[in-house]
Tab-separated table of C-alpha atoms and ligand atoms in Angstrom:
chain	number	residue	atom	x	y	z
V	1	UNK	CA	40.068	-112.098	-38.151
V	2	UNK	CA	42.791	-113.195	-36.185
V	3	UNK	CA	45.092	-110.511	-34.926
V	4	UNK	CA	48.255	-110.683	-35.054
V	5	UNK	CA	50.805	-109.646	-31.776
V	6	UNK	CA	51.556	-106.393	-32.990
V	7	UNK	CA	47.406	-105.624	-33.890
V	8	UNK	CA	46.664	-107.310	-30.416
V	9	UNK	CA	49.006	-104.658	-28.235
V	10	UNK	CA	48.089	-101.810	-30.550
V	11	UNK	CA	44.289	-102.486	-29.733
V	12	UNK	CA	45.107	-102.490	-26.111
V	13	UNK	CA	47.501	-99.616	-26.212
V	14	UNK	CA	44.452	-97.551	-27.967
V	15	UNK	CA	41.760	-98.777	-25.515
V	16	UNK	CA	44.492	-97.646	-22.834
V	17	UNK	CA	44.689	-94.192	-24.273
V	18	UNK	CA	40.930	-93.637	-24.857
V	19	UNK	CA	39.950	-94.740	-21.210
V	20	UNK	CA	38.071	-97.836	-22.613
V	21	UNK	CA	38.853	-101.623	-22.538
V	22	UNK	CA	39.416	-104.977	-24.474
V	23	UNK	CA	37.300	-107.507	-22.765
V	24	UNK	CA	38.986	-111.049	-22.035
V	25	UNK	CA	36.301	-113.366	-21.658
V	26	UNK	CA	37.407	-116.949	-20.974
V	27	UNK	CA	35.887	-119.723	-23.270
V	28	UNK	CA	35.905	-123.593	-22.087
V	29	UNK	CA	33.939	-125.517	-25.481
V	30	UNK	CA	32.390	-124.691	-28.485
V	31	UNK	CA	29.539	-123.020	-27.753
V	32	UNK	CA	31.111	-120.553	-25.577
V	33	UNK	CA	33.748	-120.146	-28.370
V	34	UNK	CA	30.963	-119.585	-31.055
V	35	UNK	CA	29.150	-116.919	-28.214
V	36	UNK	CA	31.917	-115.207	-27.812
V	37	UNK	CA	32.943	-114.540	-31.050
V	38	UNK	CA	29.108	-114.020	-32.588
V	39	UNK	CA	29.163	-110.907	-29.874
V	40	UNK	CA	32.155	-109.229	-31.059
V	41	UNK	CA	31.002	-109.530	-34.521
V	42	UNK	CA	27.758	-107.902	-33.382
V	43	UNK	CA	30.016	-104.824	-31.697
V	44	UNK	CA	31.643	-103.767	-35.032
V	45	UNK	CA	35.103	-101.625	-34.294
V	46	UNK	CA	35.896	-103.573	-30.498
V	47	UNK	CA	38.483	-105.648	-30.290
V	48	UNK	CA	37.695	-108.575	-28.142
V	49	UNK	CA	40.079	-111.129	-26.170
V	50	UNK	CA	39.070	-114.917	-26.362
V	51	UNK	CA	40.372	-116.715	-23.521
V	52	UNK	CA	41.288	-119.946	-24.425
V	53	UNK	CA	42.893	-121.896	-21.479
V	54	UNK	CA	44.967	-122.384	-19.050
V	55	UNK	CA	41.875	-123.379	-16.509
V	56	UNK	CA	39.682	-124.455	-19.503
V	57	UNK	CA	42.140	-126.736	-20.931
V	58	UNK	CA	41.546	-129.238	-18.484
V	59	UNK	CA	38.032	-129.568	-19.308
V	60	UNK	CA	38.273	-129.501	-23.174
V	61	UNK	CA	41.992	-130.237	-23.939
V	62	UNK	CA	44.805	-128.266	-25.078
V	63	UNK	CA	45.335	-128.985	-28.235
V	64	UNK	CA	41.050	-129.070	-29.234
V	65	UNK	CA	40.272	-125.904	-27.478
V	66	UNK	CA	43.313	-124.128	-29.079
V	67	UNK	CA	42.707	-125.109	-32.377
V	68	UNK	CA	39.082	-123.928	-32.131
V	69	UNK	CA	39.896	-120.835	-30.909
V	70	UNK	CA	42.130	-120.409	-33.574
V	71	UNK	CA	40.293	-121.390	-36.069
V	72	UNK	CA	36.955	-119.403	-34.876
V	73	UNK	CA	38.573	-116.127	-34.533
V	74	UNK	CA	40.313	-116.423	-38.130
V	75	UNK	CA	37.003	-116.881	-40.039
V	76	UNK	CA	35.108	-114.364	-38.225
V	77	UNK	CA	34.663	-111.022	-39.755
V	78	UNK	CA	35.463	-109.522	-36.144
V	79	UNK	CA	39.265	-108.455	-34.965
V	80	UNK	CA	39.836	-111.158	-31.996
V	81	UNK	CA	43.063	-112.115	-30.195
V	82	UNK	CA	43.601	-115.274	-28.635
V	83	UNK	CA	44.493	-114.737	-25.069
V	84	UNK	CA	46.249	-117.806	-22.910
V	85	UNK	CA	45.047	-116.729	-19.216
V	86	UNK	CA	46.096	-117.416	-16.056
V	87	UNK	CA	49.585	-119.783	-16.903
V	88	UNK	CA	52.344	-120.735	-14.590
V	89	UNK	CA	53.825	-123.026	-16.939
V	90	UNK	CA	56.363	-122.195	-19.591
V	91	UNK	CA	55.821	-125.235	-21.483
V	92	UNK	CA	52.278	-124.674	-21.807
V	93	UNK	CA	53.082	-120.474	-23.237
V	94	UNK	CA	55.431	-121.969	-25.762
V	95	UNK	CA	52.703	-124.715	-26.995
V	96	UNK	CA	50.261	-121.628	-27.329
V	97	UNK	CA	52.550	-118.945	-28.775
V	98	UNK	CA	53.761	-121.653	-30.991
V	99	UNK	CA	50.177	-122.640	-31.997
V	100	UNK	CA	49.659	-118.827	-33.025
V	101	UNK	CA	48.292	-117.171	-29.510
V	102	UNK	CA	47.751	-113.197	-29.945
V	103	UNK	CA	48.807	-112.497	-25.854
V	104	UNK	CA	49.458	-115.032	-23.076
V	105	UNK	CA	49.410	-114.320	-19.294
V	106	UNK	CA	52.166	-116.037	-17.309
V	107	UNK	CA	51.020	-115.582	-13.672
V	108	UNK	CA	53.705	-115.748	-11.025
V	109	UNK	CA	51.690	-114.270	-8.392
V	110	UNK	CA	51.772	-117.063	-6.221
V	111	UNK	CA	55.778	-116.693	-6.250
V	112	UNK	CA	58.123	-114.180	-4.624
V	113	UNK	CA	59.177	-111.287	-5.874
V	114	UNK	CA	62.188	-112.326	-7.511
V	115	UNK	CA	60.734	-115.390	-8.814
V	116	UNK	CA	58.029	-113.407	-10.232
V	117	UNK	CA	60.204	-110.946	-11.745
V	118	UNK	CA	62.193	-114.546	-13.084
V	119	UNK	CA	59.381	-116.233	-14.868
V	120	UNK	CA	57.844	-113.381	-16.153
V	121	UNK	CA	60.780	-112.305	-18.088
V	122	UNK	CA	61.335	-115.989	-19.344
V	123	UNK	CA	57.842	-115.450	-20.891
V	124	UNK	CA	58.692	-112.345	-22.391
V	125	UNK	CA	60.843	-113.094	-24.106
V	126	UNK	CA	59.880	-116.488	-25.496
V	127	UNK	CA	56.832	-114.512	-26.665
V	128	UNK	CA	59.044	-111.719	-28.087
V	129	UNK	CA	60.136	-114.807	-30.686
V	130	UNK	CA	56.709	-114.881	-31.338
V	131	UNK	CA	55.740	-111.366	-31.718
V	132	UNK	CA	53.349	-111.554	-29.496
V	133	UNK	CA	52.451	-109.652	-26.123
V	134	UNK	CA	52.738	-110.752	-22.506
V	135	UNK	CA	50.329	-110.001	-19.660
V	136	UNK	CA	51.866	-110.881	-16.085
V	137	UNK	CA	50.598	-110.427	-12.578
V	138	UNK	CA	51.404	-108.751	-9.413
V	139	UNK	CA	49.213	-109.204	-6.012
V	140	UNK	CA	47.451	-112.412	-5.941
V	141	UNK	CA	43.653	-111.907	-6.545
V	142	UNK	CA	41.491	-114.321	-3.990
V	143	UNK	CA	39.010	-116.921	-5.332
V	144	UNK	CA	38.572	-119.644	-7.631
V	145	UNK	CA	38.871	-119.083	-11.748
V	146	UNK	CA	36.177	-121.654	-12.725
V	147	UNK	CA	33.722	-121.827	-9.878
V	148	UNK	CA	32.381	-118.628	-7.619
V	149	UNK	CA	33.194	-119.772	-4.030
V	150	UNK	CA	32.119	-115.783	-2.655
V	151	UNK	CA	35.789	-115.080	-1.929
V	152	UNK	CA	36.699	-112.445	0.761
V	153	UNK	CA	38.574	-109.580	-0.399
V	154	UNK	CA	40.730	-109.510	2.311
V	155	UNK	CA	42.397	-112.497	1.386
V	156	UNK	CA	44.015	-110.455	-1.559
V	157	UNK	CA	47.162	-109.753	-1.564
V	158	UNK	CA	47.287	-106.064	-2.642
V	159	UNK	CA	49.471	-104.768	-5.454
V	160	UNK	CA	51.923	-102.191	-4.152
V	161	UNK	CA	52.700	-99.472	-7.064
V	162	UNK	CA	56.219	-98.781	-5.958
V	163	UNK	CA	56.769	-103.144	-6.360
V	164	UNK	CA	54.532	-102.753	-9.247
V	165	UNK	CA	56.719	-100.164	-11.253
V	166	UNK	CA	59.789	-102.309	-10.649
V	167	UNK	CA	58.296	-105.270	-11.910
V	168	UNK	CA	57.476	-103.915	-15.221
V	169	UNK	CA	60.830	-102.014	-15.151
V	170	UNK	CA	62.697	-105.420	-14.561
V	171	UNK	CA	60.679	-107.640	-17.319
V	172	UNK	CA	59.496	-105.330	-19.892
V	173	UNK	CA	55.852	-106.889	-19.535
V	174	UNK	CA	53.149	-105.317	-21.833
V	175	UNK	CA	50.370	-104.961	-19.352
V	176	UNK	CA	49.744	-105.527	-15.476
V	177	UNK	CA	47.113	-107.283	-13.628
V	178	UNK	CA	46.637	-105.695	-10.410
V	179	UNK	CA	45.127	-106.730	-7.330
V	180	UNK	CA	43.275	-103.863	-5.863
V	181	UNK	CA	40.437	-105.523	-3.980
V	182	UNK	CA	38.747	-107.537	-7.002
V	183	UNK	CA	38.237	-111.373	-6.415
V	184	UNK	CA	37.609	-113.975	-9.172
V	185	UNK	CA	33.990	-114.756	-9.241
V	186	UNK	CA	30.791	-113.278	-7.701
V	187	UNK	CA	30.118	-112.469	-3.856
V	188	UNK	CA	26.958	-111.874	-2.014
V	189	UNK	CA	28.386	-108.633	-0.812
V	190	UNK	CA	29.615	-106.344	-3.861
V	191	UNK	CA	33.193	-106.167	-4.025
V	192	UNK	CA	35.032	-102.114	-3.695
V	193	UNK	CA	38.080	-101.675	-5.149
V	194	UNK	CA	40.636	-99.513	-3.944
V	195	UNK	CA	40.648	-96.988	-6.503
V	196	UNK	CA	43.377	-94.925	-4.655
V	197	UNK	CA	45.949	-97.659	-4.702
V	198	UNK	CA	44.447	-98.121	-8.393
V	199	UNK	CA	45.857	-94.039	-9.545
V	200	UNK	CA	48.895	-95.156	-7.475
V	201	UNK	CA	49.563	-98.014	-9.667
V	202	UNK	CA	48.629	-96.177	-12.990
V	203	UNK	CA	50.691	-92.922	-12.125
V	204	UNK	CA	53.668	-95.250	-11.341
V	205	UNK	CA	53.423	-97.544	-14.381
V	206	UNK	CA	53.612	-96.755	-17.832
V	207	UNK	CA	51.667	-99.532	-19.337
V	208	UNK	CA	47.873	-100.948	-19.622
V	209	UNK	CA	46.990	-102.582	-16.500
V	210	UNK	CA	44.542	-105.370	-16.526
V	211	UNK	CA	41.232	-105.932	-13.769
V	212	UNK	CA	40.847	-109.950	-13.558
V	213	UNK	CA	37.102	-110.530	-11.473
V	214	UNK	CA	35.629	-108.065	-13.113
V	215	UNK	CA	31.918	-110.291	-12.813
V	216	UNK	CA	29.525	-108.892	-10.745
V	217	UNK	CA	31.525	-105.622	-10.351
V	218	UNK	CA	29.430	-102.703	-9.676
V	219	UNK	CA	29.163	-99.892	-12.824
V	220	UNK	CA	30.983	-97.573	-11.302
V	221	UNK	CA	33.099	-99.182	-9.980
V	222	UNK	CA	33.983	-100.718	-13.395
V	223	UNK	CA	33.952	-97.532	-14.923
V	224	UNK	CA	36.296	-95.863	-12.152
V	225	UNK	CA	38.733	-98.185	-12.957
V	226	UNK	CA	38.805	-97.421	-16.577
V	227	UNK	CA	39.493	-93.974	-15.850
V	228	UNK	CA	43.066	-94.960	-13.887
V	229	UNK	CA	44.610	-97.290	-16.376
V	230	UNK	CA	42.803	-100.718	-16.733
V	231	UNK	CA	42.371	-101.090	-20.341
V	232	UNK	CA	41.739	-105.085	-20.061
V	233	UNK	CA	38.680	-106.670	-17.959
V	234	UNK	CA	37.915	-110.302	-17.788
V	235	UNK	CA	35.273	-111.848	-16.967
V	236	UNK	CA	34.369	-115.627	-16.694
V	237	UNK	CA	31.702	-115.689	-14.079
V	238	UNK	CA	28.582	-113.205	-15.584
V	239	UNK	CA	29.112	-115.542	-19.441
V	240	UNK	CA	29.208	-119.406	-17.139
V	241	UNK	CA	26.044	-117.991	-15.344
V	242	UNK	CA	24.205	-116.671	-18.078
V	243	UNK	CA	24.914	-120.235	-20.192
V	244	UNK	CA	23.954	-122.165	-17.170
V	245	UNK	CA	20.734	-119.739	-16.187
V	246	UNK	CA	19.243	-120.186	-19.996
V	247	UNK	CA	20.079	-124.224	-19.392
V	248	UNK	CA	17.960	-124.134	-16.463
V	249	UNK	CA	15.227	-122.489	-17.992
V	250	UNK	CA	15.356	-124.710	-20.953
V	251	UNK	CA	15.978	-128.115	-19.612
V	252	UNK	CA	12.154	-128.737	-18.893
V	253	UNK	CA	11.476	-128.846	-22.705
V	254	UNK	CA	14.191	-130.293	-23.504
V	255	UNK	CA	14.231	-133.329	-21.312
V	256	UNK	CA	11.440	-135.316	-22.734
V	257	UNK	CA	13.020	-135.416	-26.358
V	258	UNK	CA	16.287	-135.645	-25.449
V	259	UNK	CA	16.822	-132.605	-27.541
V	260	UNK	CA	20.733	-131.681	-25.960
V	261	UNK	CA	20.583	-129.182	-29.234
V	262	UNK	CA	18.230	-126.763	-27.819
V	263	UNK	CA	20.406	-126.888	-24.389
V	264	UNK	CA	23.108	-126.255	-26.125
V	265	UNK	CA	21.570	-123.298	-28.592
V	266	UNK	CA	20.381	-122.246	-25.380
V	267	UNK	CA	23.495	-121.299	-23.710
V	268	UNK	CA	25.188	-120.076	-26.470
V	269	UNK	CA	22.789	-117.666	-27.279
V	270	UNK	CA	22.660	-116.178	-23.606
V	271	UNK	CA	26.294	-116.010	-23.272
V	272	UNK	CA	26.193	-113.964	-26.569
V	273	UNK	CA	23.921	-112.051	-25.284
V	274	UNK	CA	25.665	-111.552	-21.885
V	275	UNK	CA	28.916	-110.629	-23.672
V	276	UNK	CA	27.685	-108.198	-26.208
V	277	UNK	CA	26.086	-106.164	-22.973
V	278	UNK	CA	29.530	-106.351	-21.462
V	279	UNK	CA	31.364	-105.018	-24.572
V	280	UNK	CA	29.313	-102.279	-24.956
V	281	UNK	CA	30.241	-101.269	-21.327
V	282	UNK	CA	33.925	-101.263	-21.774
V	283	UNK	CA	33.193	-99.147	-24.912
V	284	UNK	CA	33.370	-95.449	-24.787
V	285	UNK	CA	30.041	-93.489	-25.192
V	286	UNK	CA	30.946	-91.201	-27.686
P	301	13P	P1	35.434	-113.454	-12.914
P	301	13P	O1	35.766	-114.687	-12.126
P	301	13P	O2	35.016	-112.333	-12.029
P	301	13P	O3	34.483	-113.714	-14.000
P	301	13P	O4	36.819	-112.983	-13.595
P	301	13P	C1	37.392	-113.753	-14.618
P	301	13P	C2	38.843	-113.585	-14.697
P	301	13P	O5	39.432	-112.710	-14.097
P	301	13P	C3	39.580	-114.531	-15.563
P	301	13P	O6	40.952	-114.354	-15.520
């Protein structure tokens, strides 16, 4: 089923006060679509985030890859919202909360303060219209959304938590990405995140905060940040390698029939796989 706004914040809100979180996984085509919803429906009771754009939009479309979103989390048996990620664009956050998105993330976190502060609350409260919740950024996290380039932490630009409790103060924003050391895509060296400046952030904010690059993240490191506020964790990377690993492995057979559907079975069955792992992660152990 496809949640609405209101069932979308309240899932987050409860992950937030259990110490567990909603994962965001970002989809780009149908299979990945399919993968991701077969692996919530395979994790009865979690509430999962589909990612559908703003990177992936340029490979499948806008209007395509939102409609099949849509349409894949309303017939599944499974509670999914539809999550736009990663937008700078207010005519792109209206097309989507227009279209029937759960959430959308407007991300001014190339922009200064102000400007931030600006287009965040423009978002707000076009998606208040909408009834649906709003996801914004502060700190700039380094690395590429769609391809690992083994960013450098360094290169991020830190959230602050006194900035950060001003920022949701001044738009009203339902949750917070922070930038505490995590990078978009893998590294050869694992990543640490500064957990201090993580409790800083949650002890100044009152609302979910979100952990964008969470691939490749150490256990504990995942699970540390659960236990100071994060109550959203995307990941991209781990589901694009596992599709693209089972591809490899596959393509041999596959090559002298031209048989594209066994590629394509292929991936979408490791990315289920990959995801349903990751669920049960960000899932408390009772
Ligand atoms: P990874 O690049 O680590 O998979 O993170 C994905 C993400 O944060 C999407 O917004």
């Amino acid at each position: 089923m496809l949640l609405t706004g209101t069932e979308g914040l309240k899932a987050l809100t409860t992950a937030y006060e259990n110490g567990h979180a909603l994962p965001g996984f970002v989809a780009y085509n149908l299979e990945t679509v399919q993968a991701i919803v077969a692996a919530a429906e395979a994790t009865p009771g979690s509430a999962v985030l589909l990612q559908a754009g703003s990177s992936p939009f340029k490979h499948a479309g806008r209007e395509p890859l939102m409609r099949l979103a849509l349409d894949a989390a309303a017939h599944s048996s499974a509670p999914l919202g539809v999550h736009l990620d990663h937008s700078r664009d207010l005519e792109e956050i209206t097309a989507c909360l227009k279209a029937g998105y759960t959430s959308v993330m407007v991300d001014g976190s190339h922009l200064p303060f102000a400007e931030n502060i600006a287009l965040t609350r423009e978002a707000v409260r076009r998606a208040r219209d909408h009834g649906a919740w709003v996801e914004a950024e502060l700190g700039a996290l380094a690395g590429d959304e769609d391809i690992s380039t083994n960013a450098n932490a360094s290169t991020t630009a830190m959230t602050d938590p006194s900035q950060a409790a001003e920022f949701v103060a001044e738009t009203n924003v339902d949750a917070l990405a922070v930038a505490v050391g995590n990078v978009h895509g893998f590294t050869t060296t694992p990543v640490h995140l500064d957990l201090a400046r993580l409790a800083s952030i949650y002890s100044a904010v009152p609302i979910p905060l979100v952990l964008h690059g969470a691939s490749g993240l150490p256990e504990q490191q995942l699970l540390g940040a659960l236990s100071r506020g994060v109550a959203k964790v995307n990941v991209n990377a781990e589901l694009r390698r596992a599709y693209l690993q089972a591809v490899n492995t596959q393509l041999p057979t596959a090559l002298p029939g031209s048989d594209a559907v066994s590629i394509w079975s292929a991936g979408r069955d490791a990315v289920t796989e990959a995801a349903t792992r990751i669920i049960t992660q960000l899932t408390p152990r009772s």
